[in-house]
Coordinates of C-alpha atoms in Angstrom, one line a residue:
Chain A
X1 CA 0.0 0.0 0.0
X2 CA 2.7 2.7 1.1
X3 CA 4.5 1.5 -2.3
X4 CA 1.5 2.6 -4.4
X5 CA 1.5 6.2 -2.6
X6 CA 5.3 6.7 -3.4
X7 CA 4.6 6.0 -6.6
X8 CA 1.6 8.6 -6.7
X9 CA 3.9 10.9 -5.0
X10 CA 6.4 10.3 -7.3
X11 CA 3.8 11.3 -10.2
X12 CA 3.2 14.2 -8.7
X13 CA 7.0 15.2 -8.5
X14 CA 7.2 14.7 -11.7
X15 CA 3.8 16.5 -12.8
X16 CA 5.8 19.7 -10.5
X17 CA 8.5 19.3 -12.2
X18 CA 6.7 19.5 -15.9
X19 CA 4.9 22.3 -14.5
X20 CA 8.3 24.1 -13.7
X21 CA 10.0 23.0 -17.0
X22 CA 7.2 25.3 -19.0
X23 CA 7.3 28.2 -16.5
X24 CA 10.7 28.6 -16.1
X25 CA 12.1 28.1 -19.3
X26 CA 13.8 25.4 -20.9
X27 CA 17.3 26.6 -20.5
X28 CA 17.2 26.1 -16.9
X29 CA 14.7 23.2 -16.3
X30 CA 14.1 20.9 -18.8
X31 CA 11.1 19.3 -19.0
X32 CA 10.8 15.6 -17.7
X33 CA 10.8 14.1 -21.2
X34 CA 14.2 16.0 -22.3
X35 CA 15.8 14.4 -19.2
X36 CA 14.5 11.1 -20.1
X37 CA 15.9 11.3 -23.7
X38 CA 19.1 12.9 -22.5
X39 CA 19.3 9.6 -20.0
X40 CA 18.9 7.3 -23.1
X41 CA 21.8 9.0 -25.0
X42 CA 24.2 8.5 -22.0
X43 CA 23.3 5.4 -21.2
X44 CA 23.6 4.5 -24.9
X45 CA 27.2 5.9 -25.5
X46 CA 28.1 4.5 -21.7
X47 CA 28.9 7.4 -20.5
X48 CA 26.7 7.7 -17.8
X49 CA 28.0 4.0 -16.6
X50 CA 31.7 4.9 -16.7
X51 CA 31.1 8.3 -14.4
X52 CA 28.8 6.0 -12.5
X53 CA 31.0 3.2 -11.7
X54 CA 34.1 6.0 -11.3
X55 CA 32.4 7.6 -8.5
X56 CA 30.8 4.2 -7.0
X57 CA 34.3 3.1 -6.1
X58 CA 35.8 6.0 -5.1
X59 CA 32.3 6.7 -3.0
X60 CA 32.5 2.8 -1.4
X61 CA 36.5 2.7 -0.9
X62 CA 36.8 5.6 1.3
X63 CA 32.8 4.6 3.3
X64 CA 34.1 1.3 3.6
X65 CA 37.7 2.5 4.9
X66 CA 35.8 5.0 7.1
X67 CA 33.8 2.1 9.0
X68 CA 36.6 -0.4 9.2
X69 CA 38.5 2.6 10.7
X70 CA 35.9 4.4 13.0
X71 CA 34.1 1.2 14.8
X72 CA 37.2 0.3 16.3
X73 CA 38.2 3.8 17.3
X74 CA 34.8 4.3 18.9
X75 CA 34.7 1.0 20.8
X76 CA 38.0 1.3 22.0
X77 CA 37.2 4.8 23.3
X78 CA 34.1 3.7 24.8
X79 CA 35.9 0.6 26.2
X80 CA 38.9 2.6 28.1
X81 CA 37.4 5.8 29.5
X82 CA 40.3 7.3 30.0
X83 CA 41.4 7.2 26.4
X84 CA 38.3 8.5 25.4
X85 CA 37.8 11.0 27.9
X86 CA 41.3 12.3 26.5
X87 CA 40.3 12.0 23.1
X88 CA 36.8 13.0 22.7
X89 CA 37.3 16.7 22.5
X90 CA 40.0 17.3 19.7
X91 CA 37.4 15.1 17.6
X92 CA 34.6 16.7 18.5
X93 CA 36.5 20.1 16.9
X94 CA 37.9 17.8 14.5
X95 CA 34.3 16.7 13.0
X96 CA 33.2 20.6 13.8
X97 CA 35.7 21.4 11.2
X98 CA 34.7 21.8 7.6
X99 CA 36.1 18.9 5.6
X100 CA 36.7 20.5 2.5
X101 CA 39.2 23.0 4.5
X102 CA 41.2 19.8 4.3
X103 CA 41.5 19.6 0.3
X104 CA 44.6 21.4 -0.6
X105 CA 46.1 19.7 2.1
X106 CA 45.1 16.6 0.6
X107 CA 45.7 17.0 -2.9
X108 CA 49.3 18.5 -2.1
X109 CA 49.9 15.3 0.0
X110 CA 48.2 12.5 -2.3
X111 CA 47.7 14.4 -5.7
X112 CA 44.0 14.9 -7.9
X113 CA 44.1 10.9 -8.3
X114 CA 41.9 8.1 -6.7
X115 CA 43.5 7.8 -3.4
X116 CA 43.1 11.9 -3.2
X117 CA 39.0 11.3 -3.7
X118 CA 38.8 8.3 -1.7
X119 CA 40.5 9.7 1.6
X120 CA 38.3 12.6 1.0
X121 CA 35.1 10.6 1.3
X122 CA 37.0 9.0 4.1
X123 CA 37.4 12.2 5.7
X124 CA 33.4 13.0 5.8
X125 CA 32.1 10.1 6.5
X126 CA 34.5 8.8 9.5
X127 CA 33.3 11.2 11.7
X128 CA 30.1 10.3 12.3
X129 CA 30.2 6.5 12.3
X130 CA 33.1 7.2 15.1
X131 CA 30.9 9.6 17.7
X132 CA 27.9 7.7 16.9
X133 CA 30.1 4.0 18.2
X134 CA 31.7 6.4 21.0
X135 CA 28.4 7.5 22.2
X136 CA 26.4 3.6 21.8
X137 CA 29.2 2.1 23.8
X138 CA 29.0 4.5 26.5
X139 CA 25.2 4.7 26.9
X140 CA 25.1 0.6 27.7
X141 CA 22.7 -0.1 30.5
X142 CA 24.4 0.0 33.9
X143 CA 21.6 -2.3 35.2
X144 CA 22.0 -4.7 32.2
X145 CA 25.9 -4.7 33.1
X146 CA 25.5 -5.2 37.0
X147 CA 22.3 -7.7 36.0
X148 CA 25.6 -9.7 33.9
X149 CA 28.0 -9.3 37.0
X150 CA 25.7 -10.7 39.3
X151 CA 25.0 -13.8 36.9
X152 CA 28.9 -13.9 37.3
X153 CA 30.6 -13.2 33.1
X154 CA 33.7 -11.2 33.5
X155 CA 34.5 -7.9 32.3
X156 CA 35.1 -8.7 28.9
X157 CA 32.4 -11.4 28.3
X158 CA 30.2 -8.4 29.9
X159 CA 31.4 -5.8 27.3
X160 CA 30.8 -8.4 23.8
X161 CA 27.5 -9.7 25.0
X162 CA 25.9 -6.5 26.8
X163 CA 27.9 -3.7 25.9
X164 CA 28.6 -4.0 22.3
X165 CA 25.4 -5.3 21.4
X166 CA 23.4 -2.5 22.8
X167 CA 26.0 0.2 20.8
X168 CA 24.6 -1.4 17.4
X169 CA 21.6 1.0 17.2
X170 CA 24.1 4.1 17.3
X171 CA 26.4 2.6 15.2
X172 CA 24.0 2.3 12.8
X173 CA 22.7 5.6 12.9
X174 CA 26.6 7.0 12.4
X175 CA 26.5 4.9 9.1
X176 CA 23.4 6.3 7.8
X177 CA 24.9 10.0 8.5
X178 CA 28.6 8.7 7.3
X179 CA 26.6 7.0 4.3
X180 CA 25.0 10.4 3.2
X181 CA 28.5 12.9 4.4
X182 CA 30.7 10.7 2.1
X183 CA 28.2 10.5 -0.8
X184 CA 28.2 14.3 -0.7
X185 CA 32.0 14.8 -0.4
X186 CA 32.6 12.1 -3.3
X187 CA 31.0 14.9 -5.5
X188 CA 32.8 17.2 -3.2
X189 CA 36.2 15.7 -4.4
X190 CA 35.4 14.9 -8.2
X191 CA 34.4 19.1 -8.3
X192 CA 38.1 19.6 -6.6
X193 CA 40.5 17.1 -7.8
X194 CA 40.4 15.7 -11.2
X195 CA 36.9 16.2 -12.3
X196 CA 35.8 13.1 -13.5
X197 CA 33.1 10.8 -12.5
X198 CA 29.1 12.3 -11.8
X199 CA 30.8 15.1 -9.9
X200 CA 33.2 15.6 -12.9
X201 CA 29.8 14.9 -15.4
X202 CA 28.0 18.2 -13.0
X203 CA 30.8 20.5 -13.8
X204 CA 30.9 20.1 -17.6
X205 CA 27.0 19.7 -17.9
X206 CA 26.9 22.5 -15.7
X207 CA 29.5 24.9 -17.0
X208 CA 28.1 24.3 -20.6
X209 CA 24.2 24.7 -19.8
X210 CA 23.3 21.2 -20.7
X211 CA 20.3 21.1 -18.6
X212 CA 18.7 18.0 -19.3
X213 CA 22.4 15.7 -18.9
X214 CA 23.0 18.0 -15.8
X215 CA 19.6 16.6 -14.8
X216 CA 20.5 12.7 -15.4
X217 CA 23.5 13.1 -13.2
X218 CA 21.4 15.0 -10.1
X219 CA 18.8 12.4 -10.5
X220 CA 21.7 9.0 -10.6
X221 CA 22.9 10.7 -7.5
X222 CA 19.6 10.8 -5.8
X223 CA 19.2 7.0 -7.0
X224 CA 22.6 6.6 -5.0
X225 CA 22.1 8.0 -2.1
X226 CA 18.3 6.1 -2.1
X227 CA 19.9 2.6 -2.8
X228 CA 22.7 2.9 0.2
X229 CA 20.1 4.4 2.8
X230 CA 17.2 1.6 2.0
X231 CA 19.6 -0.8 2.4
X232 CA 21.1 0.2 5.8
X233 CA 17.4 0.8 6.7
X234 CA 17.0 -3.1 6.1
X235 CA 19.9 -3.6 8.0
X236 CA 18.4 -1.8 10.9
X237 CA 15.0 -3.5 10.8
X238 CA 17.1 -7.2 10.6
X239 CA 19.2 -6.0 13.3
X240 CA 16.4 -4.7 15.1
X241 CA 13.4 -7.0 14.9
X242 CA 13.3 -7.2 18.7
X243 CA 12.0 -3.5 18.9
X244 CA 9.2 -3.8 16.5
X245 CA 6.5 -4.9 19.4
X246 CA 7.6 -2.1 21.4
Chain B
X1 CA 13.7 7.7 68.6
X2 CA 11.0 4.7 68.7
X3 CA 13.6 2.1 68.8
X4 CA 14.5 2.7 72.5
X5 CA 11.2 2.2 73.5
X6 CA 10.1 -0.9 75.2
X7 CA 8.6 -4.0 73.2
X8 CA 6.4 -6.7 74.3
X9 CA 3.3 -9.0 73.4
X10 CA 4.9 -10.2 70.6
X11 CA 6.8 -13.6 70.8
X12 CA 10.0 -13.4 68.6
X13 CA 10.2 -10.2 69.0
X14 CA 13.1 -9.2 71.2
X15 CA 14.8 -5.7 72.2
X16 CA 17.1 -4.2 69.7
X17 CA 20.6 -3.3 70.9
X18 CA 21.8 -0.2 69.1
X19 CA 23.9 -2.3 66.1
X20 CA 23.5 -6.0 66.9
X21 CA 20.4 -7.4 66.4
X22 CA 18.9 -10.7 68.5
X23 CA 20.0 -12.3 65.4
X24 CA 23.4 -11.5 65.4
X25 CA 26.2 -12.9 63.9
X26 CA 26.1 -16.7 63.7
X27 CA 28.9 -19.3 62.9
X28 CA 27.9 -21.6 60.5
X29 CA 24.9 -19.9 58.8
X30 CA 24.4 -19.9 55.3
X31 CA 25.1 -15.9 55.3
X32 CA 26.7 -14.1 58.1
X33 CA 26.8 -10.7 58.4
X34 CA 29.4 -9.4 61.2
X35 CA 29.2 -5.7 62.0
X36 CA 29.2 -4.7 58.0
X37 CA 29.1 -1.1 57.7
X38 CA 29.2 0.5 53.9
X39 CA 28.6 4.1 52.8
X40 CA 28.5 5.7 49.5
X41 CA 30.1 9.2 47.9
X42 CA 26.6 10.3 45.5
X43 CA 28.5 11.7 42.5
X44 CA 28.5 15.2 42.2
X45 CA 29.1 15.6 46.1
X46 CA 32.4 15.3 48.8
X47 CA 29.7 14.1 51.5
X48 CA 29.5 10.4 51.4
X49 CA 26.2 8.8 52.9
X50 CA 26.2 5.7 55.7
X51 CA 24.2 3.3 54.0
X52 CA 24.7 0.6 56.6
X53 CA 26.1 0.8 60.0
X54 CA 26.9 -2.2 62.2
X55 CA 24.6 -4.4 60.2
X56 CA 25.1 -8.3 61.7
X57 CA 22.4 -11.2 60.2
X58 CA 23.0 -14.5 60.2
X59 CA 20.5 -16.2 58.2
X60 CA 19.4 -20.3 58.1
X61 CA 19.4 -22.4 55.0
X62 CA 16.3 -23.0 53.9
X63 CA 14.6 -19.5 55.6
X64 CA 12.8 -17.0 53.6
X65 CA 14.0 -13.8 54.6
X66 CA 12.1 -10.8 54.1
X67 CA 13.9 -7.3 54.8
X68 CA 11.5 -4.8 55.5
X69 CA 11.4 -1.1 56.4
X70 CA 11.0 2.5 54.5
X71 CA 13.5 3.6 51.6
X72 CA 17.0 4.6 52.4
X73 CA 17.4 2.0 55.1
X74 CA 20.1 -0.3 53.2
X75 CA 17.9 -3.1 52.1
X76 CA 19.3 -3.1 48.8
X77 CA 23.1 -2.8 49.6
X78 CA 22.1 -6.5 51.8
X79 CA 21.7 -8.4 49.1
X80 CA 24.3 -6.3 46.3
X81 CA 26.8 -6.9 49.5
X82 CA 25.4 -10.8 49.8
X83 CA 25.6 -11.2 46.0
X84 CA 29.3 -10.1 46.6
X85 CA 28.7 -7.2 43.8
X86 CA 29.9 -4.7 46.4
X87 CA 32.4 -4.9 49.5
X88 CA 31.6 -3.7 53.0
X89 CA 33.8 -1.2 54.1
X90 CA 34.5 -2.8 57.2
X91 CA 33.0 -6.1 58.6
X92 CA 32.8 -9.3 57.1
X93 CA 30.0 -11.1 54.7
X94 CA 30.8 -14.7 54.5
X95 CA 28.4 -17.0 52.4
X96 CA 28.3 -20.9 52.9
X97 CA 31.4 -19.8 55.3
X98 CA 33.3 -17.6 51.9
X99 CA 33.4 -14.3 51.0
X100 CA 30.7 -14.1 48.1
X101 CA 31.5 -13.8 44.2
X102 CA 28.7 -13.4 42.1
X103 CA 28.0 -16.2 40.1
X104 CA 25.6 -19.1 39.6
X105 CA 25.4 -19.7 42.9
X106 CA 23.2 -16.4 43.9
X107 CA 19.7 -15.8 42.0
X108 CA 19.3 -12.2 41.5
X109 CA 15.6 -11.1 40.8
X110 CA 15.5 -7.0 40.3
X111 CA 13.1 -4.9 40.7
X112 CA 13.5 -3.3 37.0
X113 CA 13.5 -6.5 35.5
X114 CA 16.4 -6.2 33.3
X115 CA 16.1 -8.5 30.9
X116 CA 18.0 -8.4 27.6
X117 CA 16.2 -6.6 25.2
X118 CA 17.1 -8.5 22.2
X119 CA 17.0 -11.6 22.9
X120 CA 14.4 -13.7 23.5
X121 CA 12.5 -15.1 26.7
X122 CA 14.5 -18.7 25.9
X123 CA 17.8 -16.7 25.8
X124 CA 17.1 -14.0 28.6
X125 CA 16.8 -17.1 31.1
X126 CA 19.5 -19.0 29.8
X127 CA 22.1 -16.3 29.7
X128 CA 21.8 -16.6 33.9
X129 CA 23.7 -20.0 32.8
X130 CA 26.8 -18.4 31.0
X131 CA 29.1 -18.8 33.8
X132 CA 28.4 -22.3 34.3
X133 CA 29.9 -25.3 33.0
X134 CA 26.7 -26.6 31.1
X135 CA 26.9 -27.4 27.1
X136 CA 24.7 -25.1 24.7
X137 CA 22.0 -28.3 24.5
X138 CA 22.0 -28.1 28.5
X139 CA 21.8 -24.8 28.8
X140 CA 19.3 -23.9 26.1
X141 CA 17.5 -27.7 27.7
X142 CA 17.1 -25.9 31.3
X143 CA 16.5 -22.8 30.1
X144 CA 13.3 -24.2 28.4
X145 CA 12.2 -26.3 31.9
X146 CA 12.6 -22.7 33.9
X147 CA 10.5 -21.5 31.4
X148 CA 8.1 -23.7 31.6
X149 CA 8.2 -23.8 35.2
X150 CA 7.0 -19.7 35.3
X151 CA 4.4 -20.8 32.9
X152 CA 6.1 -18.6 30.0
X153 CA 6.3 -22.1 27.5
X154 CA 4.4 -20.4 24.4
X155 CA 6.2 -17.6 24.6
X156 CA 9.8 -18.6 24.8
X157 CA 10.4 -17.4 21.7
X158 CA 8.9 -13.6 22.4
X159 CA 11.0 -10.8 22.6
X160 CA 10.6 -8.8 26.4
X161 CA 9.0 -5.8 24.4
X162 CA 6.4 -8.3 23.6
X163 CA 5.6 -8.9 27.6
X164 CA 3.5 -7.2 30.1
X165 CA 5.0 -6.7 33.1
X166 CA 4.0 -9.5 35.4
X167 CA 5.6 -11.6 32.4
X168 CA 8.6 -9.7 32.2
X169 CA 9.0 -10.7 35.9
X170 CA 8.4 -14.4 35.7
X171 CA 11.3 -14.2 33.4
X172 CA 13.5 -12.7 35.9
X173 CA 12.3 -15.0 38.1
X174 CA 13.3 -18.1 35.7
X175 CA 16.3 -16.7 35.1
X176 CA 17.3 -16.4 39.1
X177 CA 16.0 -19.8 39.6
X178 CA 17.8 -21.5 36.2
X179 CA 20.9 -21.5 38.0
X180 CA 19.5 -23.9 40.7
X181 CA 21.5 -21.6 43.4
X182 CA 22.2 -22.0 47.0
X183 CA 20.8 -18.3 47.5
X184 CA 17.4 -16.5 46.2
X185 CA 18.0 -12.7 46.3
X186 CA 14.6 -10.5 45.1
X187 CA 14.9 -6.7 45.3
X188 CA 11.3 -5.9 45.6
X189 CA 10.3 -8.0 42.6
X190 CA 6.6 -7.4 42.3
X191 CA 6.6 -2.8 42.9
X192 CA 6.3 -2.3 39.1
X193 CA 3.7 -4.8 38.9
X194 CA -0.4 -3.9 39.1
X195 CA -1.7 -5.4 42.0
X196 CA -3.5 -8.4 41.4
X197 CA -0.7 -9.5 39.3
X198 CA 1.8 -9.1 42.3
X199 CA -1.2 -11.3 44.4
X200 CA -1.0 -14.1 41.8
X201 CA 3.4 -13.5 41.3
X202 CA 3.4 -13.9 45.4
X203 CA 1.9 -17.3 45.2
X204 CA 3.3 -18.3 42.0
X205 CA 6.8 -17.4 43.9
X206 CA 5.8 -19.6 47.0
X207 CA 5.0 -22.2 45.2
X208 CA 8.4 -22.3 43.1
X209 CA 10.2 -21.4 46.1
X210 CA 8.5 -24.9 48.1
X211 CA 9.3 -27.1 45.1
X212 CA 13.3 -26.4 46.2
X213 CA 13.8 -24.3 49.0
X214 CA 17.1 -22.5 49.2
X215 CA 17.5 -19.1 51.0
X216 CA 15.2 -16.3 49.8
X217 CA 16.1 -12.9 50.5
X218 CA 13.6 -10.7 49.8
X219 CA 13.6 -6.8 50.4
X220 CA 9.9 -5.1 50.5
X221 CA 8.2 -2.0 51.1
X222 CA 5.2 -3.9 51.9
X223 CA 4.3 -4.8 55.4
X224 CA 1.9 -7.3 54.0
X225 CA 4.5 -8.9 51.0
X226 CA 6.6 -9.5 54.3
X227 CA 4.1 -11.4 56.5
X228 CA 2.5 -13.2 53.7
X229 CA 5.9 -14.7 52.0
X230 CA 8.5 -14.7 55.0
X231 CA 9.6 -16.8 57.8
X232 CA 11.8 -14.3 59.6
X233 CA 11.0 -10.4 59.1
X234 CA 14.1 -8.3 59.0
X235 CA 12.8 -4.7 60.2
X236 CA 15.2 -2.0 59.2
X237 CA 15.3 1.4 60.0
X238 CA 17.0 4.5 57.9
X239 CA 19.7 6.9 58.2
X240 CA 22.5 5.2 59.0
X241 CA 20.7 2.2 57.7
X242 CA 20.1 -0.7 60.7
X243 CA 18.6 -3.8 61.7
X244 CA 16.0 -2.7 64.4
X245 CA 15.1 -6.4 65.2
X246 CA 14.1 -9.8 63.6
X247 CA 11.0 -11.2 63.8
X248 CA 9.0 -14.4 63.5
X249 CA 6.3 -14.5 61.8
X250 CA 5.5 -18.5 62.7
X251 CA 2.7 -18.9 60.1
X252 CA 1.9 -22.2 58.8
X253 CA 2.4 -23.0 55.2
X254 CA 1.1 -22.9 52.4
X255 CA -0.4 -20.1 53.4
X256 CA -2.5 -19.4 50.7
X257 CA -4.7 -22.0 51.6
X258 CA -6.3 -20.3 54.1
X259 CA -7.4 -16.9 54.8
X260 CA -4.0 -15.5 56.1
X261 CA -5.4 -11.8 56.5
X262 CA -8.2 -13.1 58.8
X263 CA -5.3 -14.8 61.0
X264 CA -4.8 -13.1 64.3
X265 CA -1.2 -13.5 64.1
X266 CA -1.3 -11.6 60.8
X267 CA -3.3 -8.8 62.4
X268 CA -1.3 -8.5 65.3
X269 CA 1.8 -8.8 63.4
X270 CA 0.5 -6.2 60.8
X271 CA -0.6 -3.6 63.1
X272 CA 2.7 -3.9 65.0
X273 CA 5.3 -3.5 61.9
X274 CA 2.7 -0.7 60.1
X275 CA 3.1 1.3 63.9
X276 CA 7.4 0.7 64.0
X277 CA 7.6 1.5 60.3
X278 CA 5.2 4.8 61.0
X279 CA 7.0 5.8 64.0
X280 CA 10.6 5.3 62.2
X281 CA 9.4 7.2 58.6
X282 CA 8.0 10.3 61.0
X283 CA 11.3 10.6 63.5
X284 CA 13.1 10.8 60.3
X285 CA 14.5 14.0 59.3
X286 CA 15.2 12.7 55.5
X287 CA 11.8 11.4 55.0
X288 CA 8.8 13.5 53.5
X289 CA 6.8 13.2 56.6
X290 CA 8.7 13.7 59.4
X291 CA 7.3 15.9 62.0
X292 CA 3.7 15.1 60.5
X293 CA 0.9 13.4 62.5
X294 CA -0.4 10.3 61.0
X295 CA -1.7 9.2 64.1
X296 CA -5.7 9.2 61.9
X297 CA -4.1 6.8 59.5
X298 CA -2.5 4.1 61.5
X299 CA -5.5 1.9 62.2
X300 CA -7.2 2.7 58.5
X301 CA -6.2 1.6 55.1
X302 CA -3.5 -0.6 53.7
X303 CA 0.2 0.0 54.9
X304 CA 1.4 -0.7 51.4

């Protein structure tokens, strides 16, 4: 049932969308058909694959480099106090700090290449998977833990079985926020660095006023940043089934 | 202060001596506590708080202890400092003639349930088995017989977000018993639960407690919880936190086959603890009431 409303929404997007491509002038907004022929042609000549399969690795390297990175960094924070108690402020500046400040330092240091773009997506999205694991492994349930002590498990049996199990909600949340950051700064990197990829597409669709390819490449974005949120919303769900009754 | 004043009328009941109770320390109980005194620093503050002073108990195997008396009076650190989750400050707590560990050998029932949110019923009770030496099959095969035991069968699959309350409770109740320990420990296990639930928990509880009768520790609030469930009646006063005296309630079980509350033992007993535990709440600065005459109230109404 909700399907069948998203896709009457989605209708109506589209019908908006129409109406603005008439109003506004079709320089600036083309109308939904011109976008859908545009599509054709790039799919046809494969251009729209090789930008999309450019930024999909740079955009996957440096999310999946940020998680394997940040969960440990957060649980070991969360698991020594003092360490994180130490640590928690410079990062808290550190993820205050605008990431693309960062760029010329990056692209002096590793070049306009793939490892420039991929440890700037890194940069965005580590961040937030890192507080997120930080925070989840320090809001564990006292009573849970002392409920485990009393039952007689050891510190460390207590901290896989109580502690790190109760941090996979937050954890989870930080991906969906590091998921969306680094989909953003992989366009962020293709604008700065060598401009190729859908970032690399914007510029010269933008720069040369072709609307309706400009369009293609917003819209394949969107379509990204849909696909990788659903699916750590099904992850969630799995990973949370015991909530649902609540 | 009302403990000073003169008892009588009541057999079992004997004059409190300012830290040792009648019950006092005894060699060769199950648990023996010896002039245990404990205090806590509340974060926040320099000023730590006595939270027992000069406590001594020695308690039988096979008794059902209740501890009874108004909040702040240390009935809680008992059974953390009996579990062996916390050390007296000075004073000794010596179970089955050790210092206590926690472990399979204490059943701990709390008061907020604290079961695992997710995992199931099944898994909730069996996870009390994780520090034994039990396989998976044995574990996951007693878990299921505790289960069943509470009357929770069909739903040992449920998550506890799928559970009322009074459900929630007999799986905290499996869990403590799944261990098969030496030492029941219950920290006011039925105050979140609606009342004719916490009716039908009190006899479910009896009756689990006869099939297998190791010590029971149980704090309350409730002068009739205490009466109803308990051999001996630990009365304990606040600020320091004491034993003011041990009583015996010498009621014949099962109890719920008759009508306890028509009992003149119960009514005598009743009237008794509900006038101690009114006198200690109003001679005590800390507590909401002090100063306040409730004389109107003490023969009227429910003491719970």
């Amino acid at each position: 049932m909700i399907a069948l409303y998203r896709l009457a929404f989605l209708g109506l997007l589209i019908f908006l969308w129409w109406v603005a491509s008439i109003n506004v002038g079709r320089n600036l907004v083309p109308s939904p058909l011109a976008t859908f022929q545009a599509a054709q042609v790039m799919i046809g000549e494969g251009r729209l694959a090789t930008a999309l399969w450019d930024s999909l690795s740079i955009y996957l390297s440096g999310y999946a480099m940020a998680i394997v990175v940040a969960i440990p960094i957060g649980v070991a924070m969360g698991a020594f106090r003092v360490l994180g108690k130490t640590v928690e402020l410079y990062l808290y500046g550190l993820a205050a700090t605008p990431r693309v400040a960062f760029i010329p330092l990056v692209i002096v240091l590793l070049g306009l290449g793939f490892e420039a773009k991929v440890f700037i997506v890194f940069l965005g999205a580590i961040m937030p998977i890192l507080i997120n694991t930080y925070a989840g492994v320090l809001d564990a349930d006292e009573e849970l833990i002392e409920m485990a002590r009393s039952v007689g498990l050891r510190r460390t049996r207590i901290f896989v079985q109580i502690v790190l199990p109760s941090a996979v909600p937050f954890v989870i949340v930080g991906l969906r926020l590091g998921a969306t950051i680094g989909l953003i700064n992989t366009v962020v990197a293709e604008l700065y660095t060598a401009v190729r990829g859908l970032g690399g597409l914007l510029a010269i669709y933008g720069n040369t006023f072709r609307m309706a390819e400009y369009f293609v490449v917003v819209l394949t974005l969107a379509a990204i940043g849909i696909v990788v949120t659903e699916a750590l919303r099904y992850l969630e769900t799995r990973l949370g089934r015991w909530r649902k009754a609540a | 202060m009302s403990m000073d004043r003169p008892i009588d009328g009541i057999d079992g009941r004997t004059e409190p001596g300012p830290g040792r109770s009648p019950a006092g320390a005894v060699p060769g109980a199950r648990i023996v506590l010896d002039n245990v005194v404990k205090s806590f620093t509340s974060a926040g503050s320099a000023k730590s708080v006595l939270a027992l002073k000069d406590v001594s108990l020695s308690i039988e195997d096979g008794a059902f202890v209740a501890l009874l008396g108004p909040s702040g009076c240390g009935k809680t650190t008992i059974l953390r400092l009996v579990n062996g989750l916390i050390l007296p400050d000075s004073g000794t707590v010596r179970v089955s003639g050790k210092a206590p560990a926690p472990g399979p050998n204490a059943g701990f029932v709390f008061q907020s349930f604290r079961l695992i949110p997710w995992t199931n019923v099944l898994g909730n009770v069996a996870f009390a088995l994780s520090a034994t030496r039990l396989s998976g099959a044995e574990k996951t095969e007693r878990a299921r017989r505790y289960v069943e035991l509470v009357g929770l069968g069909r739903f040992a699959e449920a998550y506890p977000s799928e559970l009322s309350g009074g459900m929630k409770q007999r799986v905290a109740l499996a869990r403590a018993l799944a261990t098969e320990p030496d030492i029941l420990l219950m920290d006011e296990p039925f105050a979140s639960i609606d009342a004719q639930t916490r009716e039908l928990m009190q006899i479910e509880l009896m009756r689990l407690w006869t099939m297998r009768r190791s010590v029971a520790l149980f704090v309350t609030h409730s002068v009739d919880e205490a009466i109803l469930l308990a051999d001996k009646i630990v009365l304990m006063g606040p600020r320091p936190g004491r034993i003011l005296e041990v009583i015996d309630v010498g009621l014949e079980r099962p109890r719920w086959s008759y009508d306890l509350r028509a009992h003149p033992r119960y009514i005598e007993l009743r009237n008794y603890l509900w006038e101690r535990i009114r006198d200690l709440v109003m001679n005590d600065p800390g507590s909401d009431f002090y100063g306040r005459d409730l004389g109107v109230m003490s023969s009227s109404g429910r003491s719970d």
